[in-house]
């Protein structure tokens, strides 16, 4: 594993170089029991698979582990009503709000809730497998103690619900890297950049099929570096949707687990209180691989690529590794298109 260098580090309260972080992790053992229905791609069972990997890798002992706690909208075709739906919403939303409280109280440097990150839900509408927008509620809680909060979204889908909630404020900046063009939810054009006091506080990075690690970070790092410079957030929320990984059941990007986790590493390097949330991700074994590896980066410890024996080991055959090869799909993001996107966004910032 590479060192945690890079980025324009801000002053830290966690030590001279802040290599070690106090990490607080939220998990409810019942979350994997919730079931969207036969054939539905969203499967909360992936949270239990991730937790099992963390346990067998010995990572739970390195974090403060917290239970998720409990705290009427339109239902659409992709958001079915299922048994104990309200309890499910209470579980993942309560965990994100409690995670925000941990940061507000300075009890942790990094907080993690893989069951959260449901970024499509609106104030009165369920959308895109999302019922309650836990991210919005967590950011509102953070704003009680922080002047400015940065939201970064690396899910393949545009973070429309979060952007809409904070479209007119200059206290929250939203930055979304997503597939754009005949793709759900259909929002997130590069020219959509906020309204009123929030003008230029919404940043949209529209991408095409097949983007790989190199092309992704050709945009991600300079854009995030500029955002950190000009916005200077007091806290960061990173939605780590894993449907941007290569081989995702519903996705069309070509990121590796390392490339996805590099976003976590890079944001961690700025030494700002950080919340990590889940999101999309529909090839279960790769979601668990990715989020387990990103906990390693949060803790800044070494990871053995070969998985330990655990109850879900059979899912990861035949190699049983954390890292898997990306595909040979075509990268439809030309260097010129990337340069044009970068220039436009940096100019706005």
Short mmCIF file of C-alpha atoms in Angstrom, two decimals:
data_model
loop_
_atom_site.label_atom_id
_atom_site.label_comp_id
_atom_site.label_asym_id
_atom_site.label_seq_id
_atom_site.Cartn_x
_atom_site.Cartn_y
_atom_site.Cartn_z
CA UNK A 1 0.00 0.00 0.00
CA UNK A 2 1.26 3.45 -0.88
CA UNK A 3 1.71 6.07 1.79
CA UNK A 4 -0.98 8.56 2.64
CA UNK A 5 0.88 11.47 1.05
CA UNK A 6 -0.61 13.66 -1.63
CA UNK A 7 -3.23 16.29 -1.45
CA UNK A 8 -2.98 19.71 0.09
CA UNK A 9 -3.17 18.68 3.73
CA UNK A 10 -4.90 21.01 6.14
CA UNK A 11 -3.87 21.32 9.79
CA UNK A 12 -4.78 18.24 11.78
CA UNK A 13 -5.83 17.77 15.38
CA UNK A 14 -4.87 14.10 15.34
CA UNK A 15 -1.10 14.27 15.52
CA UNK A 16 1.89 15.64 13.63
CA UNK A 17 1.22 13.88 10.35
CA UNK A 18 -2.20 12.46 11.20
CA UNK A 19 -1.37 9.09 9.67
CA UNK A 20 -3.54 7.34 12.24
CA UNK A 21 -7.21 8.29 12.40
CA UNK A 22 -9.88 7.56 14.97
CA UNK A 23 -12.44 5.64 12.93
CA UNK A 24 -16.01 5.08 14.06
CA UNK A 25 -18.05 2.38 12.26
CA UNK A 26 -21.83 1.94 12.26
CA UNK A 27 -23.48 -1.44 11.68
CA UNK A 28 -26.74 -3.17 12.52
CA UNK A 29 -26.74 -7.00 12.25
CA UNK A 30 -30.33 -6.94 11.02
CA UNK A 31 -29.61 -4.73 8.00
CA UNK A 32 -28.82 -7.73 5.81
CA UNK A 33 -32.27 -9.20 6.45
CA UNK A 34 -34.14 -6.52 4.52
CA UNK A 35 -35.27 -7.64 1.08
CA UNK A 36 -36.40 -5.38 -1.77
CA UNK A 37 -38.08 -8.30 -3.52
CA UNK A 38 -37.47 -11.01 -6.11
CA UNK A 39 -35.15 -9.86 -8.89
CA UNK A 40 -34.46 -6.40 -7.44
CA UNK A 41 -30.76 -5.46 -7.83
CA UNK A 42 -30.50 -3.60 -4.52
CA UNK A 43 -29.57 -6.17 -1.89
CA UNK A 44 -28.83 -5.00 1.68
CA UNK A 45 -27.17 -8.40 2.21
CA UNK A 46 -24.01 -6.81 0.74
CA UNK A 47 -23.62 -4.85 4.00
CA UNK A 48 -23.46 -8.11 5.96
CA UNK A 49 -20.89 -9.51 3.49
CA UNK A 50 -18.72 -6.44 3.97
CA UNK A 51 -19.00 -6.70 7.76
CA UNK A 52 -17.99 -10.36 7.66
CA UNK A 53 -14.82 -9.48 5.72
CA UNK A 54 -13.97 -6.71 8.18
CA UNK A 55 -14.40 -9.11 11.08
CA UNK A 56 -12.18 -11.82 9.62
CA UNK A 57 -9.50 -9.31 8.61
CA UNK A 58 -9.44 -8.14 12.25
CA UNK A 59 -10.45 -4.58 11.41
CA UNK A 60 -13.38 -4.29 13.80
CA UNK A 61 -10.98 -4.28 16.76
CA UNK A 62 -9.26 -1.23 15.30
CA UNK A 63 -12.44 0.88 15.19
CA UNK A 64 -15.10 2.05 17.56
CA UNK A 65 -18.14 0.00 16.51
CA UNK A 66 -21.60 1.50 17.02
CA UNK A 67 -25.11 0.08 16.55
CA UNK A 68 -27.47 1.80 14.11
CA UNK A 69 -30.36 3.53 15.89
CA UNK A 70 -33.92 4.37 14.91
CA UNK A 71 -34.96 8.03 14.25
CA UNK A 72 -44.72 9.74 3.87
CA UNK A 73 -43.51 9.87 0.52
CA UNK A 74 -44.30 8.78 -3.04
CA UNK A 75 -43.33 5.19 -3.83
CA UNK A 76 -42.16 4.52 -7.39
CA UNK A 77 -41.72 1.33 -9.38
CA UNK A 78 -38.02 1.02 -8.49
CA UNK A 79 -38.76 1.63 -4.80
CA UNK A 80 -41.16 -1.17 -3.81
CA UNK A 81 -42.94 -1.39 -0.48
CA UNK A 82 -41.52 -4.34 1.43
CA UNK A 83 -41.86 -5.83 4.89
CA UNK A 84 -40.35 -3.62 7.62
CA UNK A 85 -39.52 -0.86 5.12
CA UNK A 86 -39.83 1.91 7.70
CA UNK A 87 -37.49 0.07 10.08
CA UNK A 88 -34.98 -0.25 7.23
CA UNK A 89 -35.13 3.52 6.65
CA UNK A 90 -34.74 4.18 10.38
CA UNK A 91 -31.70 1.91 10.52
CA UNK A 92 -29.61 3.36 7.71
CA UNK A 93 -30.70 6.97 8.25
CA UNK A 94 -30.24 6.87 12.02
CA UNK A 95 -26.72 5.54 11.52
CA UNK A 96 -25.76 8.42 9.21
CA UNK A 97 -27.17 11.03 11.61
CA UNK A 98 -25.36 9.39 14.53
CA UNK A 99 -22.17 9.33 12.45
CA UNK A 100 -22.53 13.09 11.95
CA UNK A 101 -22.92 13.51 15.71
CA UNK A 102 -19.66 11.62 16.24
CA UNK A 103 -17.86 14.15 14.04
CA UNK A 104 -19.65 17.08 15.70
CA UNK A 105 -18.49 15.87 19.12
CA UNK A 106 -14.93 15.30 17.83
CA UNK A 107 -15.19 11.66 18.91
CA UNK A 108 -13.75 10.44 15.60
CA UNK A 109 -11.80 11.68 12.58
CA UNK A 110 -13.52 9.33 10.13
CA UNK A 111 -16.99 7.79 10.43
CA UNK A 112 -18.32 4.98 8.24
CA UNK A 113 -21.87 3.84 7.48
CA UNK A 114 -21.97 1.49 4.50
CA UNK A 115 -25.74 1.09 4.81
CA UNK A 116 -26.20 4.81 4.07
CA UNK A 117 -25.56 6.90 0.99
CA UNK A 118 -29.04 6.72 -0.57
CA UNK A 119 -28.62 9.87 -2.60
CA UNK A 120 -31.68 9.89 -4.92
CA UNK A 121 -34.47 10.32 -2.36
CA UNK A 122 -36.20 13.70 -2.33
CA UNK A 123 -38.09 15.49 0.41
CA UNK A 124 -41.40 13.87 -0.59
CA UNK A 125 -40.41 11.24 -3.12
CA UNK A 126 -38.65 7.90 -3.06
CA UNK A 127 -36.45 7.39 -6.12
CA UNK A 128 -33.74 5.12 -7.48
CA UNK A 129 -33.92 2.47 -4.71
CA UNK A 130 -33.71 5.30 -2.13
CA UNK A 131 -36.50 6.05 0.36
CA UNK A 132 -35.05 8.57 2.82
CA UNK A 133 -32.04 10.70 1.93
CA UNK A 134 -29.82 9.98 4.90
CA UNK A 135 -27.04 12.08 3.36
CA UNK A 136 -29.09 15.27 3.47
CA UNK A 137 -30.06 14.64 7.09
CA UNK A 138 -26.45 13.89 8.03
CA UNK A 139 -25.22 17.09 6.35
CA UNK A 140 -27.89 19.14 8.12
CA UNK A 141 -26.66 17.68 11.40
CA UNK A 142 -23.03 18.52 10.48
CA UNK A 143 -24.04 22.10 9.68
CA UNK A 144 -25.04 22.55 13.33
CA UNK A 145 -21.33 22.51 14.22
CA UNK A 146 -19.55 23.23 10.90
CA UNK A 147 -19.79 26.34 8.74
CA UNK A 148 -19.12 24.55 5.44
CA UNK A 149 -19.64 20.92 4.40
CA UNK A 150 -18.36 19.39 1.18
CA UNK A 151 -20.29 16.51 -0.40
CA UNK A 152 -18.49 14.31 -2.97
CA UNK A 153 -20.30 11.55 -4.87
CA UNK A 154 -18.45 8.78 -6.77
CA UNK A 155 -21.49 6.61 -7.45
CA UNK A 156 -22.04 6.07 -11.19
CA UNK A 157 -25.39 7.85 -10.87
CA UNK A 158 -25.74 11.59 -10.33
CA UNK A 159 -26.32 12.58 -6.70
CA UNK A 160 -29.49 14.45 -7.60
CA UNK A 161 -31.30 14.34 -4.27
CA UNK A 162 -28.39 15.86 -2.35
CA UNK A 163 -27.72 18.51 -4.98
CA UNK A 164 -31.38 19.52 -5.05
CA UNK A 165 -31.54 19.84 -1.25
CA UNK A 166 -28.63 22.30 -1.13
CA UNK A 167 -29.01 23.99 -4.53
CA UNK A 168 -29.47 27.50 -3.10
CA UNK A 169 -26.97 27.56 -0.24
CA UNK A 170 -23.29 28.48 -0.12
CA UNK A 171 -22.66 26.43 3.03
CA UNK A 172 -22.71 23.09 1.20
CA UNK A 173 -20.81 22.33 -1.99
CA UNK A 174 -21.86 19.21 -3.90
CA UNK A 175 -19.46 17.53 -6.34
CA UNK A 176 -20.74 14.57 -8.37
CA UNK A 177 -18.72 12.38 -10.76
CA UNK A 178 -21.25 10.37 -12.78
CA UNK A 179 -22.34 8.81 -16.05
CA UNK A 180 -24.32 11.36 -18.07
CA UNK A 181 -26.53 10.92 -21.13
CA UNK A 182 -29.58 8.62 -21.35
CA UNK A 183 -28.82 7.31 -17.90
CA UNK A 184 -30.73 7.50 -14.61
CA UNK A 185 -31.58 9.98 -13.16
CA UNK A 186 -30.89 12.11 -16.26
CA UNK A 187 -29.60 15.11 -14.29
CA UNK A 188 -26.10 16.41 -13.62
CA UNK A 189 -25.21 18.42 -16.73
CA UNK A 190 -21.93 20.31 -16.44
CA UNK A 191 -23.85 23.59 -16.75
CA UNK A 192 -26.02 22.77 -13.72
CA UNK A 193 -24.06 24.59 -11.04
CA UNK A 194 -26.42 25.92 -8.40
CA UNK A 195 -28.86 28.78 -7.97
CA UNK A 196 -29.01 32.07 -6.07
CA UNK A 197 -26.54 32.05 -3.16
CA UNK A 198 -25.65 28.51 -4.23
CA UNK A 199 -24.48 29.52 -7.72
CA UNK A 200 -21.25 27.59 -8.51
CA UNK A 201 -21.62 25.56 -5.30
CA UNK A 202 -22.90 22.57 -7.30
CA UNK A 203 -20.21 20.89 -9.40
CA UNK A 204 -21.16 18.23 -11.94
CA UNK A 205 -18.59 16.08 -13.72
CA UNK A 206 -20.36 14.20 -16.56
CA UNK A 207 -18.54 11.07 -17.74
CA UNK A 208 -18.96 8.50 -20.49
CA UNK A 209 -18.83 4.68 -20.55
CA UNK A 210 -15.68 2.76 -19.77
CA UNK A 211 -13.77 5.35 -17.77
CA UNK A 212 -10.71 3.77 -16.12
CA UNK A 213 -8.62 4.66 -13.08
CA UNK A 214 -6.18 6.92 -14.93
CA UNK A 215 -8.86 8.95 -16.73
CA UNK A 216 -11.01 9.21 -13.59
CA UNK A 217 -8.23 10.62 -11.44
CA UNK A 218 -7.08 12.89 -14.27
CA UNK A 219 -10.27 14.78 -13.35
CA UNK A 220 -10.89 13.82 -9.73
CA UNK A 221 -7.65 15.00 -8.17
CA UNK A 222 -7.29 18.47 -9.74
CA UNK A 223 -10.99 19.20 -9.28
CA UNK A 224 -11.03 18.09 -5.64
CA UNK A 225 -7.76 19.93 -4.95
CA UNK A 226 -9.30 23.15 -6.29
CA UNK A 227 -12.53 22.58 -4.36
CA UNK A 228 -10.60 22.12 -1.13
CA UNK A 229 -8.64 25.30 -1.84
CA UNK A 230 -11.54 27.60 -2.68
CA UNK A 231 -14.32 26.15 -0.50
CA UNK A 232 -12.13 25.15 2.47
CA UNK A 233 -14.70 22.79 4.06
CA UNK A 234 -14.88 22.04 7.76
CA UNK A 235 -16.15 18.49 7.08
CA UNK A 236 -16.41 16.19 4.07
CA UNK A 237 -19.05 13.58 3.22
CA UNK A 238 -17.99 11.04 0.58
CA UNK A 239 -20.66 8.82 -0.99
CA UNK A 240 -18.76 5.70 -2.08
CA UNK A 241 -21.27 4.09 -4.44
CA UNK A 242 -19.59 0.95 -5.79
CA UNK A 243 -21.58 0.72 -9.02
CA UNK A 244 -18.75 2.71 -10.62
CA UNK A 245 -16.57 -0.41 -10.33
CA UNK A 246 -15.73 -2.52 -13.35
CA UNK A 247 -18.18 -5.37 -13.86
CA UNK A 248 -21.05 -3.89 -11.89
CA UNK A 249 -24.41 -5.43 -12.74
CA UNK A 250 -25.98 -2.04 -13.53
CA UNK A 251 -22.89 0.07 -14.20
CA UNK A 252 -20.75 0.88 -17.25
CA UNK A 253 -17.53 2.30 -15.75
CA UNK A 254 -14.24 0.42 -15.49
CA UNK A 255 -12.73 1.42 -12.14
CA UNK A 256 -10.68 -1.04 -10.13
CA UNK A 257 -11.06 -1.47 -6.37
CA UNK A 258 -7.75 0.41 -5.98
CA UNK A 259 -8.91 3.21 -8.28
CA UNK A 260 -12.16 3.61 -6.36
CA UNK A 261 -10.38 3.55 -3.01
CA UNK A 262 -7.90 6.15 -4.26
CA UNK A 263 -10.74 8.67 -3.90
CA UNK A 264 -10.95 7.79 -0.20
CA UNK A 265 -7.18 7.99 0.19
CA UNK A 266 -6.99 11.34 -1.54
CA UNK A 267 -9.76 12.95 0.51
CA UNK A 268 -8.32 11.44 3.69
CA UNK A 269 -5.02 13.19 2.94
CA UNK A 270 -6.56 16.62 3.54
CA UNK A 271 -6.99 15.89 7.26
CA UNK A 272 -10.58 17.13 7.42
CA UNK A 273 -13.30 15.26 9.37
CA UNK A 274 -14.59 12.67 6.91
CA UNK A 275 -17.79 10.67 6.63
CA UNK A 276 -17.83 7.61 4.33
CA UNK A 277 -21.20 6.33 3.14
CA UNK A 278 -22.28 3.51 0.87
CA UNK A 279 -24.64 3.88 -2.07
CA UNK A 280 -25.06 1.92 -5.28
CA UNK A 281 -23.32 -1.34 -6.09
CA UNK A 282 -25.03 -4.39 -7.55
CA UNK A 283 -22.33 -7.03 -7.96
CA UNK A 284 -22.33 -7.98 -4.30
CA UNK A 285 -18.91 -9.61 -4.04
CA UNK A 286 -17.21 -6.55 -5.57
CA UNK A 287 -19.09 -4.13 -3.32
CA UNK A 288 -17.85 -5.99 -0.25
CA UNK A 289 -14.30 -6.13 -1.67
CA UNK A 290 -14.31 -2.40 -2.29
CA UNK A 291 -15.76 -1.21 1.00
CA UNK A 292 -13.54 -3.56 3.01
CA UNK A 293 -10.48 -2.15 1.21
CA UNK A 294 -11.66 1.40 1.87
CA UNK A 295 -11.84 0.67 5.59
CA UNK A 296 -8.19 -0.38 5.32
CA UNK A 297 -7.40 2.99 3.80
CA UNK A 298 -9.34 4.76 6.52
CA UNK A 299 -7.28 2.99 9.18
CA UNK A 300 -4.08 3.19 7.10
CA UNK A 301 -3.07 -0.41 7.68
CA UNK A 302 -1.77 -3.06 5.29
CA UNK A 303 -4.18 -5.46 3.60
CA UNK A 304 -3.53 -9.05 2.57
CA UNK A 305 -4.98 -9.52 -0.91
CA UNK A 306 -5.79 -13.16 -0.14
CA UNK A 307 -9.02 -13.32 1.83
CA UNK A 308 -9.22 -15.10 5.19
CA UNK A 309 -11.68 -17.95 5.59
CA UNK A 310 -15.14 -16.69 6.49
CA UNK A 311 -18.80 -17.50 5.94
CA UNK A 312 -19.04 -15.84 2.51
CA UNK A 313 -15.69 -16.99 1.10
CA UNK A 314 -17.43 -18.99 -1.62
CA UNK A 315 -18.71 -15.76 -3.20
CA UNK A 316 -15.16 -14.71 -4.12
CA UNK A 317 -13.90 -17.73 -6.06
CA UNK A 318 -11.93 -18.83 -7.89
CA UNK A 319 -9.16 -16.47 -6.71
CA UNK A 320 -10.54 -15.36 -3.32
CA UNK A 321 -8.73 -12.00 -3.54
CA UNK A 322 -9.69 -8.45 -2.57
CA UNK A 323 -8.52 -7.13 -5.93
CA UNK A 324 -9.90 -8.31 -9.28
CA UNK A 325 -8.94 -7.44 -12.82
CA UNK A 326 -10.85 -4.75 -14.70
CA UNK A 327 -12.37 -5.46 -18.11
CA UNK A 328 -11.10 -4.58 -21.57
CA UNK A 329 -14.12 -2.39 -22.34
CA UNK A 330 -13.56 0.69 -24.47
CA UNK A 331 -12.91 3.95 -22.65
CA UNK A 332 -15.20 6.42 -24.43
CA UNK A 333 -13.75 9.39 -22.53
CA UNK A 334 -11.20 11.01 -24.85
CA UNK A 335 -8.39 13.10 -23.42
CA UNK A 336 -9.83 16.13 -25.21
CA UNK A 337 -13.24 15.63 -23.60
CA UNK A 338 -11.60 15.27 -20.19
CA UNK A 339 -9.55 18.42 -20.75
CA UNK A 340 -12.67 20.35 -21.76
CA UNK A 341 -14.56 19.18 -18.66
CA UNK A 342 -11.65 19.99 -16.36
CA UNK A 343 -11.13 23.46 -17.85
CA UNK A 344 -14.81 24.37 -17.56
CA UNK A 345 -15.13 23.22 -13.94
CA UNK A 346 -11.88 24.78 -12.78
CA UNK A 347 -12.92 28.04 -14.43
CA UNK A 348 -16.23 27.96 -12.54
CA UNK A 349 -14.49 27.25 -9.27
#
